[in-house]
Amino acid sequence: MGNPDEKPDPIISDDEIEEDEEDDEEDLEEEEDDDELEDDSDGAPPKVRGNRETEVRAAKAKMDNLFRRMRTGAVPLRVHNVIVKGNTKTKEQLIEAELEAIRNASSMQEIIEAASVANFRLRELECFDSVNITLDAGPPELPGTTNVIVEVVETKRPFTGQIGTYTKGEAKSSTVEGSLKYKNLFGYGDMWDGTLAYGFDRSAEVSAGVYFPRFEGLVTPVMVRVSMLSQDWLKFSSYKEQSLGLSLGLFSSKRHDLAYNFAWRTLTDPSQMSSMSIRRQLGHNLLSSLKYTFKFDKRNSTVRPTRGHAFVSTTQVSGLSPDSRSLRFLRQEFDFRYAVPFGFYHAALNFGVSSGVLVPLGRGFLSMSSSLPERFFLGGNLSPVCTLGGPAALWGFKTRGMGPTESRRQMRGNSNDENADPTGVDFLGGDLAVSAFADLSFDFPLKFFKEKGIHGHLFACAGNIAKLTENEYRNLSLPKFLESFRSSVGAGIVLPTNLFRLEVNYCYIMKKFDHDNGKNGFQISISGP
């Protein structure tokens, strides 16, 4: 037993122990600070580590508190000033126009979001090698404000050149195109370019243009382009087309585009063996039209979509000139795509439906003849998966390989066309076109193919063209139109490259007519990357 006279030990709580330990630590830190002050014999300013640590802790606490407030609600903050640095050639008003949303922001969250969008848009101008946007504290006398600092580094190489393979609905084929561009000549983000293109359908185009993303306070980009186009359709339709044109972009946004097109076109027949319908179209004509395009594309890829959908509507109205040779017509196109993933071997099913109609404008329009270059043609070496915009491509059929035809005249003795076929026909195109396709793409099990993006696909497609004008609509009915659909199926390998997408396909024609230019066998399709 213990001595009853001895008093029991007092009970010390954990809190008191922690407080004693904290006191000991503070005493130790004070002793260390005193030692440091005593050892400072060089006359240098004393190092107050405790104060620095306190400031760091306070700053960290403020940041943590700010992040908590940003997560729970809006943090009020106004922009006091926007400071632009680094622009020596680019107009400051061009940069500030992209920062308008930042000036109007009223909270920290809105400023950060607007700064992210502005950074992306400034990079899209292709005038800068780098863009940095930072926030700094506003004047002390104006609490709750910030200064936005935009630092840009202008590009050191205004000249750029490129070459590639592209798809153009106007040419109904792929083209090899080379271009030279000069950026920001006048400091408005303007892009000047010259382009030379050659198509696999023996077409050639030389063009030059300028693009202003923002000019003198305009809210939409401005585009002006002059072009010279030559297309050789002697093999298919017994005529050549030459065109000198001007295109003016009036309005452009993410989903909407409005442009005015003016062109002087000439159709000639050097072979002197074109059919009667083609001869009626020869000569000069004037194109003066407005073209409106509505487009949205929610697919995850334009080359190999595996999910998402897309839709394009194009409306063209021509005849805005009082000249009697001005072409007057209405052309409407629709295109819808949908991609469904399967979840194995990166497989996906793509299907699409395209349609288009061309109608002359004027009294008795259905008895008139439509413009030959504006008509619809199906076929060519394009892939329907990549040609978004309207009916154009059909696997297994050659360029202008199907639709209404008319026999050519017999060869004349003075013909200078060595490639002319006196027993052939002219493909006339149509005023109404409908096409549809389904494409199942999948990866190969080999690792090498997966790394290179090489994959296989199975496909099926169908399409038809009909003539409506010159009273031909009287001979057309829905059952007859459906019965005359051409169709094909096949399989192939897709090899994507930096310049183009190459398809090597085996096509089997399910249905065609006597004059259709399509056959079973291997076919190579080339589309833009």
Short mmCIF file of C-alpha atoms in Angstrom, two decimals:
data_model
loop_
_atom_site.label_atom_id
_atom_site.label_comp_id
_atom_site.label_asym_id
_atom_site.label_seq_id
_atom_site.Cartn_x
_atom_site.Cartn_y
_atom_site.Cartn_z
CA MET A 1 0.00 0.00 0.00
CA GLY A 2 1.09 3.47 -0.63
CA ASN A 3 1.62 6.01 2.04
CA PRO A 4 -1.77 7.65 2.80
CA ASP A 5 -0.02 10.91 3.49
CA GLU A 6 1.23 11.02 -0.11
CA LYS A 7 -1.01 12.93 -2.52
CA PRO A 8 -2.00 11.22 -5.78
CA ASP A 9 -0.44 12.45 -9.05
CA PRO A 10 -2.58 15.05 -10.81
CA ILE A 11 -4.39 13.91 -13.98
CA ILE A 12 -2.96 15.74 -17.03
CA SER A 13 -5.32 15.99 -20.01
CA ASP A 14 -4.26 15.41 -23.64
CA ASP A 15 -5.09 19.01 -24.51
CA GLU A 16 -2.69 20.24 -21.85
CA ILE A 17 0.00 17.91 -23.15
CA GLU A 18 -0.50 19.26 -26.70
CA GLU A 19 -0.40 22.83 -25.41
CA ASP A 20 2.85 22.13 -23.54
CA GLU A 21 4.33 20.56 -26.65
CA GLU A 22 3.31 23.56 -28.77
CA ASP A 23 4.81 25.90 -26.15
CA ASP A 24 8.03 23.92 -26.18
CA GLU A 25 8.12 24.07 -29.99
CA GLU A 26 7.51 27.84 -29.95
CA ASP A 27 10.25 28.26 -27.30
CA LEU A 28 12.59 26.19 -29.44
CA GLU A 29 11.79 28.27 -32.56
CA GLU A 30 12.37 31.49 -30.57
CA GLU A 31 15.70 30.17 -29.31
CA GLU A 32 16.70 29.24 -32.88
CA ASP A 33 15.69 32.69 -34.10
CA ASP A 34 17.72 34.32 -31.28
CA ASP A 35 20.73 32.18 -32.21
CA GLU A 36 20.38 33.23 -35.85
CA LEU A 37 20.21 36.89 -34.84
CA GLU A 38 23.24 36.53 -32.60
CA ASP A 39 25.26 34.75 -35.31
CA ASP A 40 24.53 37.51 -37.83
CA SER A 41 27.86 39.28 -37.58
CA ASP A 42 27.96 40.63 -41.19
CA GLY A 43 25.38 43.32 -40.64
CA ALA A 44 22.92 41.67 -43.11
CA PRO A 45 19.18 42.04 -42.52
CA PRO A 46 17.96 39.47 -40.02
CA LYS A 47 16.15 36.39 -41.32
CA VAL A 48 12.76 36.10 -39.73
CA ARG A 49 11.80 32.58 -40.77
CA GLY A 50 8.85 32.50 -38.46
CA ASN A 51 7.28 35.53 -40.11
CA ARG A 52 7.80 34.06 -43.58
CA GLU A 53 6.21 30.80 -42.57
CA THR A 54 3.31 32.72 -41.07
CA GLU A 55 2.84 34.66 -44.31
CA VAL A 56 2.94 31.43 -46.34
CA ARG A 57 0.38 29.84 -44.07
CA ALA A 58 -1.85 32.91 -44.34
CA ALA A 59 -1.57 32.99 -48.15
CA LYS A 60 -2.34 29.28 -48.37
CA ALA A 61 -5.34 29.74 -46.12
CA LYS A 62 -6.60 32.56 -48.34
CA MET A 63 -6.22 30.42 -51.45
CA ASP A 64 -7.99 27.48 -49.82
CA ASN A 65 -10.78 29.80 -48.76
CA LEU A 66 -11.02 31.21 -52.30
CA PHE A 67 -11.26 27.73 -53.84
CA ARG A 68 -13.96 26.76 -51.35
CA ARG A 69 -15.94 29.90 -52.23
CA MET A 70 -15.54 29.22 -55.96
CA ARG A 71 -16.87 25.70 -55.49
CA THR A 72 -19.86 26.79 -53.43
CA GLY A 73 -20.86 29.95 -55.31
CA ALA A 74 -19.86 32.86 -57.50
CA VAL A 75 -17.01 35.07 -56.26
CA PRO A 76 -17.77 38.72 -57.17
CA LEU A 77 -14.94 40.23 -59.21
CA ARG A 78 -14.78 43.02 -61.80
CA VAL A 79 -12.17 43.71 -64.47
CA HIS A 80 -10.52 47.07 -63.91
CA ASN A 81 -8.21 47.08 -66.93
CA VAL A 82 -7.03 44.88 -69.80
CA ILE A 83 -3.33 45.18 -70.66
CA VAL A 84 -2.02 43.80 -73.96
CA LYS A 85 1.71 43.14 -74.36
CA GLY A 86 3.92 41.79 -77.12
CA ASN A 87 1.98 42.93 -80.19
CA THR A 88 4.21 44.94 -82.52
CA LYS A 89 2.37 44.37 -85.81
CA THR A 90 -1.06 43.13 -84.81
CA LYS A 91 -3.66 45.82 -84.18
CA GLU A 92 -4.59 46.04 -80.50
CA GLN A 93 -8.25 46.42 -81.42
CA LEU A 94 -8.17 42.94 -83.00
CA ILE A 95 -6.97 41.42 -79.72
CA GLU A 96 -9.34 43.47 -77.55
CA ALA A 97 -12.29 42.41 -79.69
CA GLU A 98 -11.72 38.83 -78.53
CA LEU A 99 -11.58 40.00 -74.89
CA GLU A 100 -15.01 41.64 -74.81
CA ALA A 101 -16.52 38.80 -72.78
CA ILE A 102 -13.81 39.21 -70.13
CA ARG A 103 -14.63 42.91 -69.69
CA ASN A 104 -18.30 42.09 -69.14
CA ALA A 105 -17.66 39.32 -66.60
CA SER A 106 -18.84 39.94 -63.04
CA SER A 107 -17.36 36.98 -61.14
CA MET A 108 -14.13 35.03 -60.88
CA GLN A 109 -15.70 32.00 -62.55
CA GLU A 110 -16.94 34.05 -65.52
CA ILE A 111 -13.54 35.71 -65.97
CA ILE A 112 -11.70 32.37 -65.99
CA GLU A 113 -14.15 30.87 -68.47
CA ALA A 114 -14.04 33.92 -70.75
CA ALA A 115 -10.22 33.96 -70.61
CA SER A 116 -10.11 30.32 -71.73
CA VAL A 117 -12.37 31.07 -74.71
CA ALA A 118 -10.39 34.21 -75.62
CA ASN A 119 -7.12 32.27 -75.49
CA PHE A 120 -8.52 29.69 -77.92
CA ARG A 121 -9.85 32.33 -80.32
CA LEU A 122 -6.59 34.27 -80.35
CA ARG A 123 -4.70 31.11 -81.21
CA GLU A 124 -7.18 30.42 -84.01
CA LEU A 125 -6.10 33.65 -85.70
CA GLU A 126 -2.79 31.91 -86.50
CA CYS A 127 -0.95 35.20 -85.90
CA PHE A 128 0.73 34.20 -82.62
CA ASP A 129 3.14 31.49 -81.58
CA SER A 130 1.90 31.72 -77.98
CA VAL A 131 -0.84 33.45 -75.97
CA ASN A 132 -0.82 33.79 -72.18
CA ILE A 133 -3.61 35.41 -70.15
CA THR A 134 -3.01 36.12 -66.45
CA LEU A 135 -4.97 37.88 -63.70
CA ASP A 136 -3.39 40.44 -61.38
CA ALA A 137 -4.79 42.34 -58.40
CA GLY A 138 -6.49 45.62 -59.16
CA PRO A 139 -5.68 48.96 -57.51
CA PRO A 140 -5.72 48.88 -53.67
CA GLU A 141 -8.30 51.66 -53.61
CA LEU A 142 -10.65 49.49 -55.72
CA PRO A 143 -11.16 46.22 -53.86
CA GLY A 144 -12.83 43.37 -55.71
CA THR A 145 -11.16 44.25 -59.03
CA THR A 146 -8.51 42.60 -61.19
CA ASN A 147 -6.28 43.50 -64.11
CA VAL A 148 -6.17 41.10 -67.06
CA ILE A 149 -2.74 40.85 -68.70
CA VAL A 150 -2.57 39.39 -72.20
CA GLU A 151 0.92 38.52 -73.43
CA VAL A 152 1.29 37.42 -77.06
CA VAL A 153 4.28 36.32 -79.12
CA GLU A 154 3.73 37.08 -82.80
CA THR A 155 4.61 34.38 -85.29
CA LYS A 156 8.13 34.58 -86.70
CA ARG A 157 7.21 32.83 -89.94
CA PRO A 158 4.34 34.59 -91.71
CA PHE A 159 4.80 32.47 -94.82
CA THR A 160 3.43 28.92 -94.79
CA GLY A 161 2.88 26.37 -97.52
CA GLN A 162 1.06 23.09 -97.67
CA ILE A 163 -0.01 20.37 -100.05
CA GLY A 164 -2.76 17.84 -99.59
CA THR A 165 -5.67 15.93 -101.03
CA TYR A 166 -9.15 17.36 -100.57
CA THR A 167 -12.71 16.63 -101.60
CA LYS A 168 -14.80 19.22 -103.42
CA GLY A 169 -18.46 18.68 -104.16
CA GLU A 170 -18.33 21.16 -107.06
CA ALA A 171 -15.75 19.01 -108.88
CA LYS A 172 -17.37 15.71 -107.84
CA SER A 173 -13.87 14.32 -107.25
CA SER A 174 -10.73 14.59 -105.15
CA THR A 175 -8.08 17.20 -105.89
CA VAL A 176 -4.38 17.54 -105.15
CA GLU A 177 -4.01 21.07 -103.86
CA GLY A 178 -0.99 23.21 -103.02
CA SER A 179 -1.25 26.60 -101.35
CA LEU A 180 0.98 29.42 -100.12
CA LYS A 181 -0.22 31.68 -97.33
CA TYR A 182 0.95 34.95 -95.81
CA LYS A 183 -0.38 35.79 -92.35
CA ASN A 184 -1.19 39.15 -90.81
CA LEU A 185 0.05 41.41 -93.60
CA PHE A 186 -1.84 44.51 -92.38
CA GLY A 187 -2.12 43.54 -88.71
CA TYR A 188 -5.82 42.66 -88.80
CA GLY A 189 -5.24 38.91 -88.62
CA ASP A 190 -5.69 38.87 -92.39
CA MET A 191 -4.77 35.71 -94.27
CA TRP A 192 -3.67 36.03 -97.91
CA ASP A 193 -3.31 32.88 -99.96
CA GLY A 194 -2.79 31.60 -103.46
CA THR A 195 -3.90 28.09 -104.42
CA LEU A 196 -3.30 25.74 -107.32
CA ALA A 197 -5.45 22.59 -107.49
CA TYR A 198 -5.58 19.71 -109.92
CA GLY A 199 -8.38 17.15 -109.80
CA PHE A 200 -8.39 13.51 -110.72
CA ASP A 201 -11.28 14.31 -113.05
CA ARG A 202 -8.88 16.48 -115.10
CA SER A 203 -10.01 19.72 -113.50
CA ALA A 204 -7.70 22.60 -112.68
CA GLU A 205 -8.22 25.69 -110.53
CA VAL A 206 -6.11 28.74 -109.77
CA SER A 207 -7.39 31.06 -107.06
CA ALA A 208 -6.31 33.82 -104.72
CA GLY A 209 -8.08 35.33 -101.78
CA VAL A 210 -7.95 37.17 -98.49
CA TYR A 211 -9.67 36.39 -95.20
CA PHE A 212 -10.26 38.94 -92.41
CA PRO A 213 -11.46 37.34 -89.12
CA ARG A 214 -12.47 40.80 -87.82
CA PHE A 215 -12.31 43.99 -89.82
CA GLU A 216 -13.20 47.52 -88.70
CA GLY A 217 -15.66 46.44 -86.03
CA LEU A 218 -17.51 43.84 -88.11
CA VAL A 219 -18.71 40.97 -85.95
CA THR A 220 -18.32 38.31 -88.64
CA PRO A 221 -15.34 37.35 -90.82
CA VAL A 222 -14.91 38.82 -94.31
CA MET A 223 -13.70 36.67 -97.18
CA VAL A 224 -13.01 37.66 -100.80
CA ARG A 225 -11.77 35.19 -103.39
CA VAL A 226 -11.08 35.31 -107.13
CA SER A 227 -10.76 32.04 -109.03
CA MET A 228 -10.24 30.61 -112.51
CA LEU A 229 -11.61 27.10 -113.01
CA SER A 230 -11.28 24.68 -115.90
CA GLN A 231 -12.98 21.28 -115.95
CA ASP A 232 -12.83 18.67 -118.69
CA TRP A 233 -16.04 16.63 -118.95
CA LEU A 234 -15.50 15.46 -122.57
CA LYS A 235 -15.14 11.83 -121.55
CA PHE A 236 -18.43 11.79 -119.65
CA SER A 237 -20.65 14.58 -121.00
CA SER A 238 -18.92 15.97 -124.15
CA TYR A 239 -18.17 19.47 -122.89
CA LYS A 240 -15.51 21.59 -121.24
CA GLU A 241 -16.23 24.23 -118.64
CA GLN A 242 -14.26 27.39 -117.98
CA SER A 243 -15.20 29.85 -115.28
CA LEU A 244 -13.93 33.15 -113.92
CA GLY A 245 -15.53 33.94 -110.60
CA LEU A 246 -15.65 36.07 -107.49
CA SER A 247 -16.82 34.82 -104.10
CA LEU A 248 -17.67 37.12 -101.19
CA GLY A 249 -18.29 35.77 -97.70
CA LEU A 250 -21.10 37.79 -96.11
CA PHE A 251 -21.66 35.98 -92.83
CA SER A 252 -19.92 33.10 -91.14
CA SER A 253 -20.29 31.47 -87.73
CA LYS A 254 -19.95 28.04 -86.21
CA ARG A 255 -23.13 26.71 -87.85
CA HIS A 256 -24.16 29.31 -90.42
CA ASP A 257 -22.50 30.51 -93.59
CA LEU A 258 -23.78 32.96 -96.19
CA ALA A 259 -21.84 33.79 -99.37
CA TYR A 260 -22.39 35.60 -102.65
CA ASN A 261 -20.99 34.02 -105.82
CA PHE A 262 -20.52 35.71 -109.16
CA ALA A 263 -19.08 33.83 -112.15
CA TRP A 264 -18.88 34.09 -115.90
CA ARG A 265 -18.94 30.56 -117.35
CA THR A 266 -18.35 29.16 -120.81
CA LEU A 267 -19.28 25.66 -122.00
CA THR A 268 -17.61 24.37 -125.18
CA ASP A 269 -17.51 21.12 -127.17
CA PRO A 270 -14.15 20.67 -128.97
CA SER A 271 -15.15 17.11 -130.00
CA GLN A 272 -18.18 18.41 -131.93
CA MET A 273 -20.02 15.21 -131.11
CA SER A 274 -22.10 16.15 -128.08
CA SER A 275 -25.72 15.10 -127.82
CA MET A 276 -28.58 17.46 -128.57
CA SER A 277 -29.22 18.17 -124.86
CA ILE A 278 -25.59 19.16 -124.33
CA ARG A 279 -25.48 21.37 -127.43
CA ARG A 280 -28.39 23.40 -126.11
CA GLN A 281 -26.31 24.26 -123.04
CA LEU A 282 -23.15 25.39 -124.87
CA GLY A 283 -22.11 29.04 -124.80
CA HIS A 284 -21.80 31.76 -122.15
CA ASN A 285 -23.87 32.26 -119.04
CA LEU A 286 -23.75 34.30 -115.87
CA LEU A 287 -24.04 32.97 -112.34
CA SER A 288 -25.08 35.44 -109.64
CA SER A 289 -26.27 33.63 -106.53
CA LEU A 290 -26.59 33.59 -102.76
CA LYS A 291 -25.61 30.39 -100.98
CA TYR A 292 -26.61 29.62 -97.38
CA THR A 293 -25.27 26.64 -95.46
CA PHE A 294 -26.43 25.38 -92.08
CA LYS A 295 -24.19 22.73 -90.57
CA PHE A 296 -23.55 20.99 -87.28
CA ASP A 297 -21.26 18.04 -86.77
CA LYS A 298 -21.28 16.21 -83.43
CA ARG A 299 -19.24 13.24 -84.63
CA ASN A 300 -15.97 12.43 -82.87
CA SER A 301 -14.09 12.26 -86.20
CA THR A 302 -14.64 13.28 -89.81
CA VAL A 303 -12.39 10.52 -91.19
CA ARG A 304 -13.52 7.57 -89.08
CA PRO A 305 -16.59 8.45 -87.01
CA THR A 306 -17.44 6.00 -84.25
CA ARG A 307 -20.17 8.00 -82.48
CA GLY A 308 -22.25 11.12 -82.96
CA HIS A 309 -24.34 12.66 -85.72
CA ALA A 310 -24.11 15.42 -88.33
CA PHE A 311 -26.48 17.40 -90.52
CA VAL A 312 -25.93 19.81 -93.42
CA SER A 313 -28.47 21.88 -95.34
CA THR A 314 -27.38 23.96 -98.35
CA THR A 315 -29.66 26.40 -100.18
CA GLN A 316 -28.56 28.26 -103.32
CA VAL A 317 -30.66 30.88 -105.10
CA SER A 318 -29.38 32.16 -108.45
CA GLY A 319 -30.65 34.90 -110.73
CA LEU A 320 -29.77 38.08 -108.82
CA SER A 321 -28.57 39.81 -111.99
CA PRO A 322 -30.91 41.47 -114.53
CA ASP A 323 -28.82 40.12 -117.44
CA SER A 324 -30.80 37.82 -119.75
CA ARG A 325 -27.95 35.28 -119.67
CA SER A 326 -28.14 35.04 -115.87
CA LEU A 327 -28.99 31.54 -114.66
CA ARG A 328 -32.11 31.42 -112.49
CA PHE A 329 -32.61 28.39 -110.29
CA LEU A 330 -33.12 27.09 -106.77
CA ARG A 331 -30.87 24.27 -105.53
CA GLN A 332 -31.48 22.54 -102.20
CA GLU A 333 -29.40 19.78 -100.58
CA PHE A 334 -29.70 17.81 -97.34
CA ASP A 335 -27.27 15.38 -95.72
CA PHE A 336 -27.69 13.46 -92.47
CA ARG A 337 -25.16 11.13 -90.80
CA TYR A 338 -25.24 8.97 -87.69
CA ALA A 339 -22.55 6.77 -86.09
CA VAL A 340 -23.22 4.00 -83.55
CA PRO A 341 -20.34 2.37 -81.59
CA PHE A 342 -20.41 -1.39 -80.91
CA GLY A 343 -17.83 -1.60 -78.13
CA PHE A 344 -15.50 -4.24 -79.58
CA TYR A 345 -12.55 -3.94 -81.97
CA HIS A 346 -13.35 -0.21 -82.17
CA ALA A 347 -16.23 -1.20 -84.42
CA ALA A 348 -18.90 1.31 -85.41
CA LEU A 349 -21.79 1.50 -87.85
CA ASN A 350 -22.09 4.67 -89.94
CA PHE A 351 -25.11 5.35 -92.06
CA GLY A 352 -26.18 8.39 -94.00
CA VAL A 353 -28.95 9.71 -96.24
CA SER A 354 -28.44 12.53 -98.78
CA SER A 355 -30.87 14.23 -101.14
CA GLY A 356 -30.96 17.19 -103.48
CA VAL A 357 -33.33 18.94 -105.87
CA LEU A 358 -32.73 21.54 -108.61
CA VAL A 359 -35.57 23.67 -109.96
CA PRO A 360 -35.34 26.50 -112.57
CA LEU A 361 -36.99 29.79 -111.61
CA GLY A 362 -39.40 31.50 -113.94
CA ARG A 363 -42.80 31.12 -115.56
CA GLY A 364 -43.38 27.53 -116.67
CA PHE A 365 -40.25 26.40 -114.81
CA LEU A 366 -41.02 22.67 -115.10
CA SER A 367 -41.01 22.92 -118.88
CA MET A 368 -37.64 24.72 -118.88
CA SER A 369 -34.20 23.10 -118.93
CA SER A 370 -32.03 23.22 -115.81
CA SER A 371 -28.40 24.38 -115.82
CA LEU A 372 -26.08 21.51 -116.72
CA PRO A 373 -23.19 22.31 -114.32
CA GLU A 374 -25.62 22.63 -111.41
CA ARG A 375 -27.23 19.21 -111.90
CA PHE A 376 -26.59 16.24 -109.63
CA PHE A 377 -24.21 13.44 -110.58
CA LEU A 378 -23.40 10.29 -108.60
CA GLY A 379 -20.21 8.26 -108.67
CA GLY A 380 -16.48 8.93 -108.60
CA ASN A 381 -13.55 7.94 -106.45
CA LEU A 382 -14.90 9.49 -103.25
CA SER A 383 -15.88 7.77 -100.03
CA PRO A 384 -19.47 8.48 -98.91
CA VAL A 385 -18.25 8.40 -95.30
CA CYS A 386 -16.15 11.56 -95.84
CA THR A 387 -18.26 13.49 -98.38
CA LEU A 388 -20.58 15.44 -96.08
CA GLY A 389 -22.70 17.98 -97.92
CA GLY A 390 -25.04 16.30 -100.40
CA PRO A 391 -25.49 13.39 -102.81
CA ALA A 392 -22.24 12.84 -104.74
CA ALA A 393 -20.48 9.54 -104.02
CA LEU A 394 -21.50 5.95 -104.68
CA TRP A 395 -19.13 2.99 -104.25
CA GLY A 396 -18.51 0.94 -107.40
CA PHE A 397 -19.62 3.58 -109.94
CA LYS A 398 -17.24 5.77 -111.95
CA THR A 399 -17.37 9.57 -112.14
CA ARG A 400 -20.76 10.60 -113.56
CA GLY A 401 -21.38 6.90 -113.90
CA MET A 402 -25.15 6.73 -113.66
CA GLY A 403 -28.34 8.61 -114.40
CA PRO A 404 -30.10 9.92 -117.52
CA THR A 405 -28.09 9.61 -120.74
CA GLU A 406 -28.38 10.61 -124.39
CA SER A 407 -26.55 9.24 -127.44
CA ARG A 408 -23.77 11.32 -128.93
CA ARG A 409 -23.57 12.39 -132.54
CA GLN A 410 -21.44 10.48 -135.00
CA MET A 411 -17.78 11.49 -135.22
CA ARG A 412 -17.11 14.29 -137.64
CA GLY A 413 -14.08 14.25 -139.86
CA ASN A 414 -12.66 17.44 -138.39
CA SER A 415 -12.94 16.36 -134.77
CA ASN A 416 -9.77 17.07 -132.80
CA ASP A 417 -10.59 14.87 -129.83
CA GLU A 418 -8.59 11.65 -130.03
CA ASN A 419 -10.23 10.17 -126.94
CA ALA A 420 -13.80 10.63 -128.18
CA ASP A 421 -15.96 7.52 -128.41
CA PRO A 422 -18.44 7.74 -131.33
CA THR A 423 -20.58 4.94 -129.91
CA GLY A 424 -20.81 6.44 -126.41
CA VAL A 425 -23.42 8.42 -124.57
CA ASP A 426 -23.48 11.68 -122.65
CA PHE A 427 -24.37 11.56 -118.97
CA LEU A 428 -26.82 14.41 -118.42
CA GLY A 429 -27.20 14.35 -114.64
CA GLY A 430 -30.51 14.93 -112.92
CA ASP A 431 -32.65 17.42 -111.05
CA LEU A 432 -33.48 15.02 -108.23
CA ALA A 433 -30.92 12.83 -106.46
CA VAL A 434 -31.12 10.53 -103.44
CA SER A 435 -28.39 8.34 -101.98
CA ALA A 436 -27.87 6.28 -98.82
CA PHE A 437 -25.09 4.16 -97.38
CA ALA A 438 -24.16 1.97 -94.41
CA ASP A 439 -20.55 1.37 -93.40
CA LEU A 440 -19.28 -0.98 -90.66
CA SER A 441 -15.68 -0.18 -89.71
CA PHE A 442 -13.53 -2.33 -87.39
CA ASP A 443 -9.94 -2.75 -86.25
CA PHE A 444 -7.75 -5.62 -87.30
CA PRO A 445 -6.37 -7.76 -84.45
CA LEU A 446 -2.75 -7.04 -85.45
CA LYS A 447 -0.99 -4.43 -83.29
CA PHE A 448 0.84 -2.87 -86.26
CA PHE A 449 -2.44 -2.05 -88.03
CA LYS A 450 -3.93 -0.53 -84.87
CA GLU A 451 -0.92 1.74 -84.33
CA LYS A 452 -1.03 2.99 -87.93
CA GLY A 453 -4.81 3.47 -87.94
CA ILE A 454 -5.29 0.91 -90.71
CA HIS A 455 -8.70 -0.72 -90.42
CA GLY A 456 -11.25 -2.64 -92.43
CA HIS A 457 -14.85 -1.95 -93.35
CA LEU A 458 -17.93 -3.54 -94.88
CA PHE A 459 -20.31 -1.32 -96.80
CA ALA A 460 -23.50 -1.11 -98.81
CA CYS A 461 -24.90 1.87 -100.73
CA ALA A 462 -27.73 2.81 -103.04
CA GLY A 463 -28.71 5.87 -105.05
CA ASN A 464 -30.71 7.21 -107.95
CA ILE A 465 -31.00 10.31 -110.16
CA ALA A 466 -34.05 11.51 -112.06
CA LYS A 467 -34.91 14.35 -114.38
CA LEU A 468 -37.79 16.68 -113.47
CA THR A 469 -37.51 19.56 -115.92
CA GLU A 470 -38.62 19.68 -119.57
CA ASN A 471 -41.88 18.06 -118.39
CA GLU A 472 -40.08 14.84 -117.42
CA TYR A 473 -41.77 14.95 -114.03
CA ARG A 474 -44.89 13.59 -115.74
CA ASN A 475 -43.11 10.30 -116.36
CA LEU A 476 -41.85 9.99 -112.77
CA SER A 477 -43.62 8.23 -109.93
CA LEU A 478 -42.41 7.13 -106.50
CA PRO A 479 -42.60 3.35 -107.25
CA LYS A 480 -40.73 3.87 -110.52
CA PHE A 481 -38.10 5.99 -108.82
CA LEU A 482 -37.54 3.40 -106.08
CA GLU A 483 -37.37 0.50 -108.55
CA SER A 484 -34.61 2.22 -110.52
CA PHE A 485 -32.24 2.60 -107.55
CA ARG A 486 -28.70 1.40 -108.22
CA SER A 487 -26.93 -0.43 -105.39
CA SER A 488 -23.62 -2.03 -104.49
CA VAL A 489 -21.93 -3.85 -101.58
CA GLY A 490 -18.34 -4.59 -100.75
CA ALA A 491 -15.43 -4.69 -98.32
CA GLY A 492 -12.10 -2.96 -98.13
CA ILE A 493 -9.10 -1.68 -96.23
CA VAL A 494 -8.67 1.96 -95.19
CA LEU A 495 -5.16 3.42 -95.01
CA PRO A 496 -5.11 6.93 -93.50
CA THR A 497 -2.09 9.15 -94.30
CA ASN A 498 -1.11 12.75 -93.60
CA LEU A 499 -2.11 13.78 -97.15
CA PHE A 500 -5.24 11.73 -97.82
CA ARG A 501 -7.42 8.80 -96.78
CA LEU A 502 -6.93 5.84 -99.13
CA GLU A 503 -9.49 3.06 -99.51
CA VAL A 504 -8.80 -0.16 -101.41
CA ASN A 505 -12.22 -1.76 -101.87
CA TYR A 506 -13.74 -4.69 -103.64
CA CYS A 507 -17.16 -3.65 -104.94
CA TYR A 508 -19.97 -5.85 -106.19
CA ILE A 509 -22.72 -4.12 -108.15
CA MET A 510 -26.10 -5.38 -107.02
CA LYS A 511 -28.13 -3.41 -109.56
CA LYS A 512 -27.34 -1.17 -112.52
CA PHE A 513 -28.64 -0.34 -116.00
CA ASP A 514 -27.19 -0.72 -119.47
CA HIS A 515 -25.55 2.70 -119.79
CA ASP A 516 -24.33 2.92 -116.16
CA ASN A 517 -20.56 3.13 -115.80
CA GLY A 518 -19.91 0.74 -112.94
CA LYS A 519 -18.45 -2.76 -112.62
CA ASN A 520 -17.46 -5.41 -110.12
CA GLY A 521 -13.87 -5.49 -108.91
CA PHE A 522 -11.34 -3.49 -106.98
CA GLN A 523 -11.68 0.27 -106.70
CA ILE A 524 -9.46 2.89 -105.09
CA SER A 525 -11.14 5.79 -103.30
CA ILE A 526 -9.24 8.88 -102.16
CA SER A 527 -10.64 11.43 -99.73
CA GLY A 528 -9.26 14.28 -97.68
CA PRO A 529 -7.68 13.47 -94.29
#
